[in-house]
Coordinates of C-alpha atoms in Angstrom, one line a residue:
Chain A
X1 CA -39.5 -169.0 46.9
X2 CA -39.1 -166.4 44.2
X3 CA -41.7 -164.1 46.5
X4 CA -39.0 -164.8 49.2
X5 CA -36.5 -163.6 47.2
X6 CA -38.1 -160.6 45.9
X7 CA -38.9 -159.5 49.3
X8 CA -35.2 -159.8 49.9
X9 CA -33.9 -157.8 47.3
X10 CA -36.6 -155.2 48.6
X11 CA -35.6 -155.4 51.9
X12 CA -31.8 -154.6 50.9
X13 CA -32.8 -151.5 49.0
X14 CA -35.2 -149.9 52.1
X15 CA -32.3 -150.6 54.0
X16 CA -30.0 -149.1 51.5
X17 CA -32.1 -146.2 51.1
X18 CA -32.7 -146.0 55.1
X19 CA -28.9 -146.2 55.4
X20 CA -28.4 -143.4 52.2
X21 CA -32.0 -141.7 51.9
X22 CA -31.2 -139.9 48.9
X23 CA -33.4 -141.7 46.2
X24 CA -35.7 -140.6 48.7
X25 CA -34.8 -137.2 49.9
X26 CA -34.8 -136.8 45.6
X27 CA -38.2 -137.6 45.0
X28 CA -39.0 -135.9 48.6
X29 CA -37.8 -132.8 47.4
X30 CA -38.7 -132.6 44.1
X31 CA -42.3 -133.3 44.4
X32 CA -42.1 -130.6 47.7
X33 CA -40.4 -127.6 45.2
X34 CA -43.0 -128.4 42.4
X35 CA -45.5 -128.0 44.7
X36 CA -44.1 -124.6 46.4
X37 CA -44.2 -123.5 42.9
X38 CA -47.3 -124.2 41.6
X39 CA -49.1 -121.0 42.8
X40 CA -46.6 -118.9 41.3
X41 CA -46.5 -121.1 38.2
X42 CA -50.5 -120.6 37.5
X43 CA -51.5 -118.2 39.6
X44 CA -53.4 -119.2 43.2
X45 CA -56.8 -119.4 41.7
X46 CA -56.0 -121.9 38.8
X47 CA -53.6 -123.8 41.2
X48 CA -56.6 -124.4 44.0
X49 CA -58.8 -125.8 40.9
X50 CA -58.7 -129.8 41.8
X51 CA -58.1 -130.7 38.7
X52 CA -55.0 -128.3 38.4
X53 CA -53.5 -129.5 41.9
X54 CA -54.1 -133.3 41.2
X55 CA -52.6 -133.2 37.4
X56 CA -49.4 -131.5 38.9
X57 CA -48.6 -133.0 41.6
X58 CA -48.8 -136.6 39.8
X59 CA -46.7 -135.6 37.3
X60 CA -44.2 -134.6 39.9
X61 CA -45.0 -137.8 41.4
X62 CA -44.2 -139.5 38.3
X63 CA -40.8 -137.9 37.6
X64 CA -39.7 -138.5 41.2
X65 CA -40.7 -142.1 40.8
X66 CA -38.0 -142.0 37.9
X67 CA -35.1 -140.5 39.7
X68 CA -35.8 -142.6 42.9
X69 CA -35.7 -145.6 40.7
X70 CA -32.8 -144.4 38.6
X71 CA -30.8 -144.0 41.7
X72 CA -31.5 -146.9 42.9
X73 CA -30.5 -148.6 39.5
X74 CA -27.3 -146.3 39.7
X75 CA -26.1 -148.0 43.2
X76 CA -26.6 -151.6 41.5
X77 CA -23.9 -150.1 39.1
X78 CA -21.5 -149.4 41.3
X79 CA -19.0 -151.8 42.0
X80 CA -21.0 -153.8 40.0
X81 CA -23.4 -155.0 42.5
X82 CA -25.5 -155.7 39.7
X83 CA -23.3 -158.5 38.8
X84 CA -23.7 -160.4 41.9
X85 CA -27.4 -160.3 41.6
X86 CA -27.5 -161.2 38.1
X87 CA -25.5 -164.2 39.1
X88 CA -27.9 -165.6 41.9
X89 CA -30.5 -168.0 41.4
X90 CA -33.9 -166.5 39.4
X91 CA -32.0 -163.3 40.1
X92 CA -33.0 -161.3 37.4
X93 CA -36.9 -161.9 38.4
X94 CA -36.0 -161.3 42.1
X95 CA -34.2 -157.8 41.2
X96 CA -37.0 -156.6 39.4
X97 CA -39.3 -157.8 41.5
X98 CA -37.5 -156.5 44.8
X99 CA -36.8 -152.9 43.1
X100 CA -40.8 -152.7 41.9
X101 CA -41.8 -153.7 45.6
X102 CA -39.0 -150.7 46.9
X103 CA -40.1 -147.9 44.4
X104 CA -44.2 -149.0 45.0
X105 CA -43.0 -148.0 49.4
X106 CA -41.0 -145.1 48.7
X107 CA -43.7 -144.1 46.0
X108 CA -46.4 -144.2 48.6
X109 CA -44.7 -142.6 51.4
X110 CA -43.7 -139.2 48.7
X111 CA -47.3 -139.9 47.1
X112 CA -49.1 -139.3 50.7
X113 CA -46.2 -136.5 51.9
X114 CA -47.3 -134.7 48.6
X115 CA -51.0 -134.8 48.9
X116 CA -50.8 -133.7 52.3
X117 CA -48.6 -130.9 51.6
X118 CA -50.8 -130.5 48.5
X119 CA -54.1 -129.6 50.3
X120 CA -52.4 -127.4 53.3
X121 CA -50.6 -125.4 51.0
X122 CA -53.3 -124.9 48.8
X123 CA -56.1 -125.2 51.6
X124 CA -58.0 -127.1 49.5
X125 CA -61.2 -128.9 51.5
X126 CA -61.3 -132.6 50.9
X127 CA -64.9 -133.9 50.7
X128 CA -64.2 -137.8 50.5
X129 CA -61.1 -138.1 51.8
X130 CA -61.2 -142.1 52.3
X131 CA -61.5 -142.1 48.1
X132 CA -58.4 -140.1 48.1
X133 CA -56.6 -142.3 49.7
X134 CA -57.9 -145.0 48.2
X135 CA -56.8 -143.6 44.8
X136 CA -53.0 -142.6 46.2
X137 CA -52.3 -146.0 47.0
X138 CA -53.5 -147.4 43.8
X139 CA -51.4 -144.9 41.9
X140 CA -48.5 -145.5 44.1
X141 CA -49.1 -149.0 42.6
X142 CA -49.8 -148.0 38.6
X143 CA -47.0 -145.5 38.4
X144 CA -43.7 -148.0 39.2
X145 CA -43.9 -151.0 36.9
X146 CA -43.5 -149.2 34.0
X147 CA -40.8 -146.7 35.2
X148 CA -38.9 -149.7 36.7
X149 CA -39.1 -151.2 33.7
X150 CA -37.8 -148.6 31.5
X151 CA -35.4 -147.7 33.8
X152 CA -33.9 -151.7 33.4
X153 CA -34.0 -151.8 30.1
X154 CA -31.9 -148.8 29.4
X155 CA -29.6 -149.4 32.4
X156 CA -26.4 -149.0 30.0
X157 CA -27.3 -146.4 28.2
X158 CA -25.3 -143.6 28.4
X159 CA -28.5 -141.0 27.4
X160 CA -30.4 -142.8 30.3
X161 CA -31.1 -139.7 31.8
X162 CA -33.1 -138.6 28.9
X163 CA -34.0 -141.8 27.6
X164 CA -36.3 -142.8 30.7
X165 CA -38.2 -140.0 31.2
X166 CA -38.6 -139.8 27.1
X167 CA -40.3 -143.3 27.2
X168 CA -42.0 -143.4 30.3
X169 CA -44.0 -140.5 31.0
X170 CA -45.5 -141.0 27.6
X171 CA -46.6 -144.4 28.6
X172 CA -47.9 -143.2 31.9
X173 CA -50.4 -141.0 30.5
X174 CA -53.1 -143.7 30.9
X175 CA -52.3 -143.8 34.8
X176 CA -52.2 -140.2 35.2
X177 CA -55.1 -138.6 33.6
X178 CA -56.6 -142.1 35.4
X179 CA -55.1 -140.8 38.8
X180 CA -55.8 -137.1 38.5
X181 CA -59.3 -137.9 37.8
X182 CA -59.4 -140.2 40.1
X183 CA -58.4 -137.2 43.3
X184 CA -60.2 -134.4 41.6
X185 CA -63.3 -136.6 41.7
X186 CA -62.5 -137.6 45.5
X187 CA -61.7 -133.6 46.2
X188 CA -65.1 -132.3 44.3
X189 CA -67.1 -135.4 46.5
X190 CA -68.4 -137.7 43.5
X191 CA -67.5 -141.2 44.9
X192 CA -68.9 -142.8 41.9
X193 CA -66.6 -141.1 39.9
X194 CA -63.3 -141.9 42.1
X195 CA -64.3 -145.2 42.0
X196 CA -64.6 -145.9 38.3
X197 CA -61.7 -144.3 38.1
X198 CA -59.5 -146.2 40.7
X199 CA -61.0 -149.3 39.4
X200 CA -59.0 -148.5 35.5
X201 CA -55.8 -147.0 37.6
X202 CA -55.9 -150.7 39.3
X203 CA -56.1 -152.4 35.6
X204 CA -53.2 -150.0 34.3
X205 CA -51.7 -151.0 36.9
X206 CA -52.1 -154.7 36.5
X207 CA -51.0 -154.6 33.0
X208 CA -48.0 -152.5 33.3
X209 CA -46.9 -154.7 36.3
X210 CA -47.9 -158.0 33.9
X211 CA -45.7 -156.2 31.0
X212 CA -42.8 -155.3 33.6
X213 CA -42.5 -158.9 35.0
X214 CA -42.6 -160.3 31.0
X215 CA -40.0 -157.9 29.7
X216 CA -38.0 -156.3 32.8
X217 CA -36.2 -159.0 33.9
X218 CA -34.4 -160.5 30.4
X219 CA -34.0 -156.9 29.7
X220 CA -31.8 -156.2 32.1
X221 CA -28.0 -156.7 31.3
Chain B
X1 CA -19.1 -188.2 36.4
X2 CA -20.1 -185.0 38.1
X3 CA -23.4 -183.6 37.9
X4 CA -24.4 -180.8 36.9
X5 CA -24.2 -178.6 39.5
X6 CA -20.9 -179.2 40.0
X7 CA -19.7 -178.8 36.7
X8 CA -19.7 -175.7 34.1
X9 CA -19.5 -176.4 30.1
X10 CA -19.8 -174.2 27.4
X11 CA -20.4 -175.9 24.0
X12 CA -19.3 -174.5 20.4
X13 CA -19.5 -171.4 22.4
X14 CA -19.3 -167.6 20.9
X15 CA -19.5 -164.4 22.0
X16 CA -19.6 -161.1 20.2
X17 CA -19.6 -157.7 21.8
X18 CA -19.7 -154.7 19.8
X19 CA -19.1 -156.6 16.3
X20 CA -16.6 -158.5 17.1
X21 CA -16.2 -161.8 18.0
X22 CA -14.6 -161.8 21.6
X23 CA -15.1 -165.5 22.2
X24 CA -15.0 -168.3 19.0
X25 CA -16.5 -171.7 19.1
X26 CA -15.4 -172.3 22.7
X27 CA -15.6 -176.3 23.7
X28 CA -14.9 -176.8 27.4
X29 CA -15.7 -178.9 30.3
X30 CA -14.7 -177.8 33.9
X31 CA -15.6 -180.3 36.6
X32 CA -14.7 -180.6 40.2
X33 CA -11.1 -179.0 41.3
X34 CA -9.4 -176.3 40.2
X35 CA -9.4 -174.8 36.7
X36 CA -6.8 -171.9 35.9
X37 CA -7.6 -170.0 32.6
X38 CA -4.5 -167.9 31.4
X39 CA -4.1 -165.8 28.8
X40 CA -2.7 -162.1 27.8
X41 CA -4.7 -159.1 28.6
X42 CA -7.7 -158.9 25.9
X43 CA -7.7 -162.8 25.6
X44 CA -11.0 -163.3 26.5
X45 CA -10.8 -164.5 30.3
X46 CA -13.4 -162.1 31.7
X47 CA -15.5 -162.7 28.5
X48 CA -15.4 -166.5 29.1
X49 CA -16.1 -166.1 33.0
X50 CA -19.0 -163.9 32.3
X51 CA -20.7 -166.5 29.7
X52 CA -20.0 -169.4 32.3
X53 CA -22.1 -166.9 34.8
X54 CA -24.4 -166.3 32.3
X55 CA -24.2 -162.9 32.3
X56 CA -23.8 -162.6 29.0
X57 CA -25.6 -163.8 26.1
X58 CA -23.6 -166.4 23.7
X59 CA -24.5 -165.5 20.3
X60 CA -24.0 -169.2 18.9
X61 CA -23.5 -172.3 21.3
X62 CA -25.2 -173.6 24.9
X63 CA -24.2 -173.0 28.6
X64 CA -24.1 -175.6 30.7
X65 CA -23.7 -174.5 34.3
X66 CA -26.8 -175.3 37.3
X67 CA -27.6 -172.3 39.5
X68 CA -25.3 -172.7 42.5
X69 CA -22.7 -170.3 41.2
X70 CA -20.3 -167.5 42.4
X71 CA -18.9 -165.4 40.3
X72 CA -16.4 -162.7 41.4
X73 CA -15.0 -160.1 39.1
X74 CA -13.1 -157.6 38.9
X75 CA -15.0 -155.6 41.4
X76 CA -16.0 -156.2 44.9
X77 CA -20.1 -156.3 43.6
X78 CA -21.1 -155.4 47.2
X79 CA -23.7 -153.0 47.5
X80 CA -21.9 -149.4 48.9
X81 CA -24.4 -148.7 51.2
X82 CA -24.8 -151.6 52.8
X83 CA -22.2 -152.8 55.8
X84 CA -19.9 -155.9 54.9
X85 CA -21.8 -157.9 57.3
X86 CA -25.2 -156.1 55.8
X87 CA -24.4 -157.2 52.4
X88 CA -22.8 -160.8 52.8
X89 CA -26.0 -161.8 55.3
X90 CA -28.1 -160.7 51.7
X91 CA -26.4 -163.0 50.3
X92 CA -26.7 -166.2 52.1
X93 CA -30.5 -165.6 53.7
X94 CA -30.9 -165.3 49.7
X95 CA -29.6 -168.8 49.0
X96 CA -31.5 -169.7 52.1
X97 CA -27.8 -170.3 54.1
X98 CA -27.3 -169.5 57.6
X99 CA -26.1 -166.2 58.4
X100 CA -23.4 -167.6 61.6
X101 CA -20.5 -168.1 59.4
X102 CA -20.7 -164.5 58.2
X103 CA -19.1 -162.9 61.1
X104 CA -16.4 -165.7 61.3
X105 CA -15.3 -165.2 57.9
X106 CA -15.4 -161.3 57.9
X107 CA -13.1 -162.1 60.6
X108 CA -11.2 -165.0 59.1
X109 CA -10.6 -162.4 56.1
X110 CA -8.9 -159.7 58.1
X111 CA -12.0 -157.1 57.8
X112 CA -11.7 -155.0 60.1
X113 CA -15.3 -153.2 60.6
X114 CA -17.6 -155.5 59.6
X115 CA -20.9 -152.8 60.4
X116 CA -19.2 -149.9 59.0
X117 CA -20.7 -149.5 54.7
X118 CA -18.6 -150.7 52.6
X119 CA -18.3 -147.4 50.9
X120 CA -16.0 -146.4 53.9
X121 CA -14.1 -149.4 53.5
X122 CA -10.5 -149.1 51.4
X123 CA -10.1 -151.1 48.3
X124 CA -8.3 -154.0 49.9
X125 CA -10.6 -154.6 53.1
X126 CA -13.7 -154.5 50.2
X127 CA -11.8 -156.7 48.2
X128 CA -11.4 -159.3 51.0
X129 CA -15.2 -158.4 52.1
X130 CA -15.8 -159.7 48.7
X131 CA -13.5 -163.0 49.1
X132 CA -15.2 -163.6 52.4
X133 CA -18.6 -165.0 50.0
X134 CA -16.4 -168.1 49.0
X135 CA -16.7 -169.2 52.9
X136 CA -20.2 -168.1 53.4
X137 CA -21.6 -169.1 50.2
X138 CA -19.9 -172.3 49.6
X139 CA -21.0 -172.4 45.7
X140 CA -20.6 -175.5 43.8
X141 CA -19.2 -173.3 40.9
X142 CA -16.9 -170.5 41.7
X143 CA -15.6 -168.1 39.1
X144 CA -13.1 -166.0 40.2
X145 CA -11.8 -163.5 37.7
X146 CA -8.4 -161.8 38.2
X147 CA -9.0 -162.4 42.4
X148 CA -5.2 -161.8 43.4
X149 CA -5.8 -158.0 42.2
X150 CA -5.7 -155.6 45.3
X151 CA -4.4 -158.2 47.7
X152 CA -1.7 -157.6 50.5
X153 CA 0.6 -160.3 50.4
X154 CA -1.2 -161.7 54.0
X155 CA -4.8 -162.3 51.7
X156 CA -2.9 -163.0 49.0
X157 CA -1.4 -166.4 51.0
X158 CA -5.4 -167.0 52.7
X159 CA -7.0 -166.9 49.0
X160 CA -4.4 -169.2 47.9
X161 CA -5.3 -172.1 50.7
X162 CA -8.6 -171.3 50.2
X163 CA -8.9 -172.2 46.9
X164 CA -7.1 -175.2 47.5
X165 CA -9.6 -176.4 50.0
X166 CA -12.8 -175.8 47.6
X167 CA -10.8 -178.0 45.1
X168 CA -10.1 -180.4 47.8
X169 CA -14.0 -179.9 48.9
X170 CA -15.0 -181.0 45.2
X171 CA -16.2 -177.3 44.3
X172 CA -15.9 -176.3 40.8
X173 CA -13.2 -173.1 41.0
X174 CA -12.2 -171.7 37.8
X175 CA -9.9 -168.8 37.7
X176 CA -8.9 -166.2 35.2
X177 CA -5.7 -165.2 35.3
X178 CA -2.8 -163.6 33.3
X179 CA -0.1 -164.4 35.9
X180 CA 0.5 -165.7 39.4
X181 CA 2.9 -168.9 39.1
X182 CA 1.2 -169.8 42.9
X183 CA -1.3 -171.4 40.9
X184 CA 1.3 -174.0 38.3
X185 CA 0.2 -177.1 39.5
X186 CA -3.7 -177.3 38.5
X187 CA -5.3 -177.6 35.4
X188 CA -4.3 -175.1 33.2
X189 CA -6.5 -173.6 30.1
X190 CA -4.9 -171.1 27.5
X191 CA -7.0 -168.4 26.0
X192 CA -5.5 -166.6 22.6
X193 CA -7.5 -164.0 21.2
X194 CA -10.5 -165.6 21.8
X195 CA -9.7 -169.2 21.4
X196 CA -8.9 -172.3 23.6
X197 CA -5.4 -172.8 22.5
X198 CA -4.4 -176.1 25.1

């Protein structure tokens, strides 16, 4: 029943976003300008380096996950939609659930849009590109519970803006170096490697999601 | 004796927000029927519909009220994005309600474009968007804060019968109001500055 519910509350906000795709077009964007930039940022020869390419284009991952779950927090707020959740029946667990399930889609649709646009621009050559993908989707997994989280907790803050990235990319440095290592490892061709890796992304991103359903959903007022 | 999903209670119930004490040592039972709250702007209404739908914490005291509520406040707490129709079918496949008596109402409530997002919408048609949950939802608690707000004199007359009927029905309605003499008749509760005054 509360699954059900969840996958309601997700539903409404891909339909939302399908309807308004600007959480998405955000993150979309974002990630697309940091990676245009890169090059000029470091230089071409430091920006091809793997471990270069993978560090930055997660952290642009990770501060587009914030704004698309920001505004996606910012339409509950308006009109106070919120309120009409709040109200419903384990609707505090469903809304975080549902918004976790709705970042974790968007996240993996930006995640693979920026690795792709990641290894043309930079022509990098893939050597295990199954492990890559492997570890994309398991980020796409670590990187939301926590920013969700953070984001519900300070949902009526007026420094939100600042607050949220302030908290969470500090705690998402676990899941990033684990991610980045995780890519460069699939890029350079040492499965082994990728593997171990993916296999502590997938416990970060156990325990952030067991720490986001514990806290998120009393948090959020 | 009604149960208590029918029924909202708050006992020795307070609220403070920002330091003060907005709601103090509250006793109240609401069952079945209508319940009107009135009281002068800053009384307290909103504060004491929003601790009946738990949507805010009481700081001393216990809230008695099972999970079948509606609570509409000030706002029309539809999601902007999302069509009327969109947003009130959420609603009832959420409560697990079938979603043929959204149409119907949409209609019965005089909105006009049903698929067009609620955004696009002008205050009133939201508003009655909003109303239109009462039919769909059918909650054995509804809160309704301030609901005549916005309304043409035409929904103001079709939220008047209707909350007659889901007092007839034996749903729980409780309404905060500072006004509106179309409600003398039902149970009346005064709100002064925080506290139950009759």
């Amino acid at each position: 029943m509360r699954l059900a519910r969840a996958r309601l509350v997700a539903g409404r906000e891909l339909r939302a976003e399908r309807a308004q795709p600007d959480g998405l077009a955000a993150a979309l964007g974002l990630v697309a300008i940091l990676v245009f930039t890169e090059s000029l940022l470091v230089g071409p020869a430091v920006a091809a380096a793997p471990g270069i390419a993978a560090a930055l284009l997660w952290i642009a991952l990770a501060l587009a996950t914030i704004l698309a779950v920001t505004r996606s927090f910012d339409r509950e707020l308006e009109d106070d939609a919120l309120e009409a959740l709040l109200v419903l029946p384990d609707g505090r667990d469903a809304l975080y659930a549902g918004k976790l399930i709705a970042a974790t889609l968007l996240l993996l649709v930006v995640a693979l849009g920026g690795t792709a646009l990641t290894i043309y621009l930079l022509d990098l050559e893939v050597a295990l590109p199954f492990h890559l993908l492997l570890v994309t989707l398991v980020g796409a997994l670590a990187l939301p519970p926590l920013v969700t989280l953070y984001v519900a907790v300070s949902l009526r803050l007026r420094a939100r803006a600042l607050v949220v990235p302030l908290l969470a990319l500090p705690a998402l440095l676990p899941q990033l170096i684990a991610v980045s290592a995780g890519v460069t490892a699939a890029i350079a061709g040492d499965g082994g490697a990728s593997l171990a890796w993916c296999g502590l992304l997938f416990a970060a991103a156990l325990a952030s999601a067991i720490a986001g359903f514990t806290i998120g959903p009393a948090a959020i007022e | 004796m009604p149960s208590v999903e029918d029924r909202a209670a708050l006992r020795r119930a307070s609220v403070r927000l920002d330091d003060r004490t907005v709601l103090h040592e509250i006793e109240l039972e609401i069952g079945p029927g209508v319940t009107v709250i009135r009281g002068r702007n800053g009384a307290g209404k909103t504060t004491l519909l929003r601790a009946l739908a738990g949507l805010i914490p009481l700081s001393r005291g216990t809230r008695e009220v099972g999970d079948d509520v509606l609570y509409l406040g000030h706002r029309p707490q539809l999601h902007r994005a999302l069509s009327a129709q969109e947003n009130l079918a959420f609603f009832a496949r959420y409560r697990g309600l079938s979603t043929d008596t959204i149409e119907p109402a949409l209609r019965a409530w005089g909105v006009v474009d049903i698929a067009r997002p609620v955004e696009r919408l002008s205050a009133g048609q939201r508003r009655r968007a909003s109303l239109a949950r009462i039919d769909v939802e059918r909650s054995a608690v509804v809160l309704l804060d301030e609901p005549f707000s916005e309304l043409d004199d035409e929904a103001f007359t079709l939220l008047a019968g209707r909350i007659t009927e889901c007092g007839a029905r034996g749903q729980t309605v409780v309404i905060a109001t500072h006004g509106h003499q179309e409600l003398a008749g039902y149970r009346t509760v005064r709100l002064d500055a925080g506290t139950l005054v009759g």
